[in-house]
Amino acid sequence: MATTNDIKNGTVLNLDGQLWNVIEFQHVKPGKGGAFVRTKLRNVLSGKVVDKTFNAGTKIDTATVDRRDYQYLYKDGADYVFMDTDTYDQIHVSAETVGNAANFMLENQTILIALHDGNPLYVELPPSVVLEITYTEPGLQGDRSSAGTKPATVETGYEIQVPLFLETGTKVKVDTRDGSYLGRVND
């Protein structure tokens, strides 16, 4: 058991049988009354974000979450297969757990997976990845009706919006949080 003094960003709390990840926290000591800790928590499984306040010094139950690097191997039916880079053990992670990260994962890419009691909780990608455009229409120079962007399919099969001057075969940097185009990558 820990106390509210041990809360840090990234700490996983076990509240009422559910796991919550601390996004933000703030220790508050008002001039009148007792101190308290104001937190913003994200449910590890559903992604729901809530605000919760704890009295200072209250005992809280922290969950042990093992965050390790895994190498993405391949998709097997509805599951994704990852290999532990240290022990070479393979784990199967469901498509629900992987979520939108599947749009940006390439085979042999290193990905951080959080495990609790051997069960995968979530998959964490780097903030941006480099992907190659596999198909896009040629851009017309005079066409500015769509603010100078066009749809492009990247090598994972995901479709993003890119500037008109990009062509098939170009490598681009993509934000993994919202799928936005960040720039062209020159080899």
mmCIF file of C-alpha atoms in Angstrom:
data_model
loop_
_atom_site.group_PDB
_atom_site.id
_atom_site.type_symbol
_atom_site.label_atom_id
_atom_site.label_comp_id
_atom_site.label_asym_id
_atom_site.label_seq_id
_atom_site.Cartn_x
_atom_site.Cartn_y
_atom_site.Cartn_z
ATOM 1 C CA MET A 1 0.000 0.000 0.000
ATOM 2 C CA ALA A 2 1.203 3.462 -0.915
ATOM 3 C CA THR A 3 -0.054 6.883 0.110
ATOM 4 C CA THR A 4 -1.134 9.849 -1.975
ATOM 5 C CA ASN A 5 2.377 11.294 -1.458
ATOM 6 C CA ASP A 6 3.693 8.539 -3.788
ATOM 7 C CA ILE A 7 1.489 9.536 -6.752
ATOM 8 C CA LYS A 8 3.447 10.397 -9.892
ATOM 9 C CA ASN A 9 2.567 10.684 -13.577
ATOM 10 C CA GLY A 10 2.366 7.182 -15.051
ATOM 11 C CA THR A 11 1.516 5.498 -11.731
ATOM 12 C CA VAL A 12 -1.220 2.866 -12.118
ATOM 13 C CA LEU A 13 -3.794 2.781 -9.313
ATOM 14 C CA ASN A 14 -6.178 -0.063 -8.488
ATOM 15 C CA LEU A 15 -9.482 1.628 -7.575
ATOM 16 C CA ASP A 16 -12.597 -0.506 -7.041
ATOM 17 C CA GLY A 17 -11.091 -3.385 -9.024
ATOM 18 C CA GLN A 18 -10.272 -1.241 -12.069
ATOM 19 C CA LEU A 19 -6.864 0.006 -13.180
ATOM 20 C CA TRP A 20 -6.394 3.763 -13.628
ATOM 21 C CA ASN A 21 -3.305 5.491 -15.051
ATOM 22 C CA VAL A 22 -2.354 8.885 -13.507
ATOM 23 C CA ILE A 23 -2.139 11.492 -16.292
ATOM 24 C CA GLU A 24 -1.777 14.573 -14.081
ATOM 25 C CA PHE A 25 -1.583 15.231 -10.378
ATOM 26 C CA GLN A 26 -1.351 18.292 -8.160
ATOM 27 C CA HIS A 27 -0.735 18.523 -4.416
ATOM 28 C CA VAL A 28 -2.914 21.336 -3.035
ATOM 29 C CA LYS A 29 -2.479 22.907 0.413
ATOM 30 C CA PRO A 30 -5.165 25.514 0.891
ATOM 31 C CA GLY A 31 -4.802 28.148 3.593
ATOM 32 C CA LYS A 32 -7.783 26.708 5.424
ATOM 33 C CA GLY A 33 -8.511 22.991 5.795
ATOM 34 C CA GLY A 34 -6.450 19.910 5.068
ATOM 35 C CA ALA A 35 -4.183 19.295 2.114
ATOM 36 C CA PHE A 36 -5.377 17.119 -0.759
ATOM 37 C CA VAL A 37 -4.207 15.684 -4.076
ATOM 38 C CA ARG A 38 -6.140 16.478 -7.254
ATOM 39 C CA THR A 39 -5.607 13.903 -10.030
ATOM 40 C CA LYS A 40 -6.673 13.235 -13.601
ATOM 41 C CA LEU A 41 -6.971 9.475 -14.210
ATOM 42 C CA ARG A 42 -7.384 7.416 -17.402
ATOM 43 C CA ASN A 43 -9.003 3.986 -17.245
ATOM 44 C CA VAL A 44 -6.411 1.575 -18.638
ATOM 45 C CA LEU A 45 -8.939 -0.640 -20.428
ATOM 46 C CA SER A 46 -11.650 1.767 -21.622
ATOM 47 C CA GLY A 47 -9.590 4.966 -21.998
ATOM 48 C CA LYS A 48 -12.178 7.017 -20.060
ATOM 49 C CA VAL A 49 -10.671 10.068 -18.301
ATOM 50 C CA VAL A 50 -11.964 11.218 -14.886
ATOM 51 C CA ASP A 51 -10.933 13.731 -12.216
ATOM 52 C CA LYS A 52 -10.534 12.385 -8.677
ATOM 53 C CA THR A 53 -9.480 14.073 -5.456
ATOM 54 C CA PHE A 54 -7.775 12.279 -2.554
ATOM 55 C CA ASN A 55 -7.131 13.604 0.956
ATOM 56 C CA ALA A 56 -3.398 13.959 1.661
ATOM 57 C CA GLY A 57 -1.870 10.893 3.289
ATOM 58 C CA THR A 58 -4.730 8.570 2.260
ATOM 59 C CA LYS A 59 -3.638 5.007 1.540
ATOM 60 C CA ILE A 60 -4.047 3.983 -2.096
ATOM 61 C CA ASP A 61 -3.573 0.658 -3.837
ATOM 62 C CA THR A 62 -1.015 0.821 -6.635
ATOM 63 C CA ALA A 63 -0.908 -1.888 -9.292
ATOM 64 C CA THR A 64 2.360 -3.309 -10.538
ATOM 65 C CA VAL A 65 2.509 -2.769 -14.265
ATOM 66 C CA ASP A 66 5.441 -4.185 -16.166
ATOM 67 C CA ARG A 67 6.280 -2.043 -19.207
ATOM 68 C CA ARG A 68 8.602 -3.845 -21.610
ATOM 69 C CA ASP A 69 9.818 -3.576 -25.175
ATOM 70 C CA TYR A 70 8.365 -6.137 -27.545
ATOM 71 C CA GLN A 71 8.988 -6.690 -31.227
ATOM 72 C CA TYR A 72 5.896 -6.850 -33.429
ATOM 73 C CA LEU A 73 6.099 -10.063 -35.483
ATOM 74 C CA TYR A 74 2.843 -10.605 -37.395
ATOM 75 C CA LYS A 75 -0.950 -10.607 -37.277
ATOM 76 C CA ASP A 76 -2.507 -13.996 -36.519
ATOM 77 C CA GLY A 77 -6.256 -13.903 -37.205
ATOM 78 C CA ALA A 78 -7.700 -11.322 -34.810
ATOM 79 C CA ASP A 79 -4.592 -11.298 -32.591
ATOM 80 C CA TYR A 80 -1.224 -9.624 -32.963
ATOM 81 C CA VAL A 81 1.903 -11.598 -32.067
ATOM 82 C CA PHE A 82 4.761 -9.867 -30.236
ATOM 83 C CA MET A 83 8.121 -11.209 -29.047
ATOM 84 C CA ASP A 84 9.901 -10.173 -25.848
ATOM 85 C CA THR A 85 13.270 -8.789 -26.978
ATOM 86 C CA ASP A 86 15.034 -10.180 -23.872
ATOM 87 C CA THR A 87 13.568 -13.676 -23.390
ATOM 88 C CA TYR A 88 12.269 -14.313 -26.951
ATOM 89 C CA ASP A 89 8.889 -15.384 -25.484
ATOM 90 C CA GLN A 90 5.940 -14.690 -27.766
ATOM 91 C CA ILE A 91 2.635 -13.233 -26.590
ATOM 92 C CA HIS A 92 -0.678 -12.804 -28.395
ATOM 93 C CA VAL A 93 -2.398 -9.440 -27.931
ATOM 94 C CA SER A 94 -6.043 -8.981 -28.952
ATOM 95 C CA ALA A 95 -7.083 -6.418 -31.558
ATOM 96 C CA GLU A 96 -9.126 -4.559 -28.889
ATOM 97 C CA THR A 97 -6.004 -4.086 -26.741
ATOM 98 C CA VAL A 98 -3.890 -2.937 -29.696
ATOM 99 C CA GLY A 99 -6.630 -0.529 -30.869
ATOM 100 C CA ASN A 100 -5.627 2.272 -33.244
ATOM 101 C CA ALA A 101 -1.936 1.431 -32.832
ATOM 102 C CA ALA A 102 -2.428 -1.240 -35.522
ATOM 103 C CA ASN A 103 -2.641 1.564 -38.103
ATOM 104 C CA PHE A 104 1.007 2.490 -37.455
ATOM 105 C CA MET A 105 2.705 -0.850 -36.653
ATOM 106 C CA LEU A 106 5.188 -2.409 -39.038
ATOM 107 C CA GLU A 107 6.640 -5.901 -38.720
ATOM 108 C CA ASN A 108 9.863 -6.046 -36.640
ATOM 109 C CA GLN A 109 9.095 -2.657 -35.054
ATOM 110 C CA THR A 110 9.856 -2.295 -31.315
ATOM 111 C CA ILE A 111 6.758 -1.389 -29.296
ATOM 112 C CA LEU A 112 6.210 -0.854 -25.563
ATOM 113 C CA ILE A 113 3.561 -3.128 -24.010
ATOM 114 C CA ALA A 114 2.250 -2.719 -20.461
ATOM 115 C CA LEU A 115 1.457 -5.996 -18.676
ATOM 116 C CA HIS A 116 -0.393 -6.566 -15.393
ATOM 117 C CA ASP A 117 -0.272 -10.123 -13.996
ATOM 118 C CA GLY A 118 0.838 -11.341 -17.430
ATOM 119 C CA ASN A 119 -2.164 -9.783 -19.219
ATOM 120 C CA PRO A 120 -1.483 -7.065 -21.825
ATOM 121 C CA LEU A 121 -3.182 -3.801 -20.811
ATOM 122 C CA TYR A 122 -2.223 -1.443 -23.619
ATOM 123 C CA VAL A 123 0.260 -0.903 -26.438
ATOM 124 C CA GLU A 124 2.319 2.276 -26.505
ATOM 125 C CA LEU A 125 3.868 3.530 -29.739
ATOM 126 C CA PRO A 126 6.525 6.214 -30.122
ATOM 127 C CA PRO A 127 5.046 9.694 -30.753
ATOM 128 C CA SER A 128 5.786 9.416 -34.478
ATOM 129 C CA VAL A 129 6.676 6.714 -37.018
ATOM 130 C CA VAL A 130 8.104 6.752 -40.525
ATOM 131 C CA LEU A 131 5.881 5.064 -43.127
ATOM 132 C CA GLU A 132 6.074 4.798 -46.902
ATOM 133 C CA ILE A 133 3.192 5.960 -49.103
ATOM 134 C CA THR A 134 2.013 2.969 -51.149
ATOM 135 C CA TYR A 135 -0.671 4.773 -53.150
ATOM 136 C CA THR A 136 -1.789 8.324 -53.755
ATOM 137 C CA GLU A 137 -3.378 10.138 -56.692
ATOM 138 C CA PRO A 138 -1.169 12.579 -58.588
ATOM 139 C CA GLY A 139 -1.663 16.087 -57.223
ATOM 140 C CA LEU A 140 -3.024 18.743 -59.540
ATOM 141 C CA GLN A 141 -1.210 22.062 -59.141
ATOM 142 C CA GLY A 142 -4.279 24.278 -59.560
ATOM 143 C CA ASP A 143 -6.593 22.229 -57.299
ATOM 144 C CA ARG A 144 -6.841 24.091 -53.994
ATOM 145 C CA SER A 145 -10.436 23.269 -53.096
ATOM 146 C CA SER A 146 -9.289 20.838 -50.371
ATOM 147 C CA ALA A 147 -6.730 23.142 -48.675
ATOM 148 C CA GLY A 148 -3.826 21.601 -50.547
ATOM 149 C CA THR A 149 -4.074 18.055 -49.207
ATOM 150 C CA LYS A 150 -5.020 14.699 -50.700
ATOM 151 C CA PRO A 151 -5.603 11.208 -49.284
ATOM 152 C CA ALA A 152 -2.660 8.788 -49.305
ATOM 153 C CA THR A 153 -2.476 5.137 -48.252
ATOM 154 C CA VAL A 154 0.623 4.186 -46.224
ATOM 155 C CA GLU A 155 2.255 0.736 -46.075
ATOM 156 C CA THR A 156 0.127 -0.374 -43.095
ATOM 157 C CA GLY A 157 -3.060 0.220 -45.115
ATOM 158 C CA TYR A 158 -4.042 3.328 -43.134
ATOM 159 C CA GLU A 159 -5.155 6.435 -45.043
ATOM 160 C CA ILE A 160 -3.790 9.866 -44.074
ATOM 161 C CA GLN A 161 -4.020 13.378 -45.553
ATOM 162 C CA VAL A 162 -0.796 14.623 -47.178
ATOM 163 C CA PRO A 163 0.215 17.718 -49.194
ATOM 164 C CA LEU A 164 -0.415 17.647 -52.955
ATOM 165 C CA PHE A 165 3.278 17.440 -53.948
ATOM 166 C CA LEU A 166 3.887 14.009 -52.347
ATOM 167 C CA GLU A 167 4.010 10.956 -54.592
ATOM 168 C CA THR A 168 3.790 7.166 -54.213
ATOM 169 C CA GLY A 169 6.993 5.758 -52.673
ATOM 170 C CA THR A 170 7.741 8.824 -50.525
ATOM 171 C CA LYS A 171 8.536 8.206 -46.841
ATOM 172 C CA VAL A 172 6.600 10.418 -44.424
ATOM 173 C CA LYS A 173 6.586 10.976 -40.675
ATOM 174 C CA VAL A 174 3.152 10.343 -39.119
ATOM 175 C CA ASP A 175 1.895 11.332 -35.648
ATOM 176 C CA THR A 176 0.700 8.116 -33.917
ATOM 177 C CA ARG A 177 -1.741 9.942 -31.627
ATOM 178 C CA ASP A 178 -4.033 11.368 -34.327
ATOM 179 C CA GLY A 179 -2.662 10.065 -37.646
ATOM 180 C CA SER A 180 -1.650 13.482 -38.935
ATOM 181 C CA TYR A 181 1.138 14.126 -41.453
ATOM 182 C CA LEU A 182 4.248 15.626 -39.810
ATOM 183 C CA GLY A 183 6.670 15.890 -42.722
ATOM 184 C CA ARG A 184 8.608 14.184 -45.469
ATOM 185 C CA VAL A 185 11.601 11.998 -44.570
ATOM 186 C CA ASN A 186 14.636 12.058 -46.845
ATOM 187 C CA ASP A 187 16.751 8.905 -46.875
#
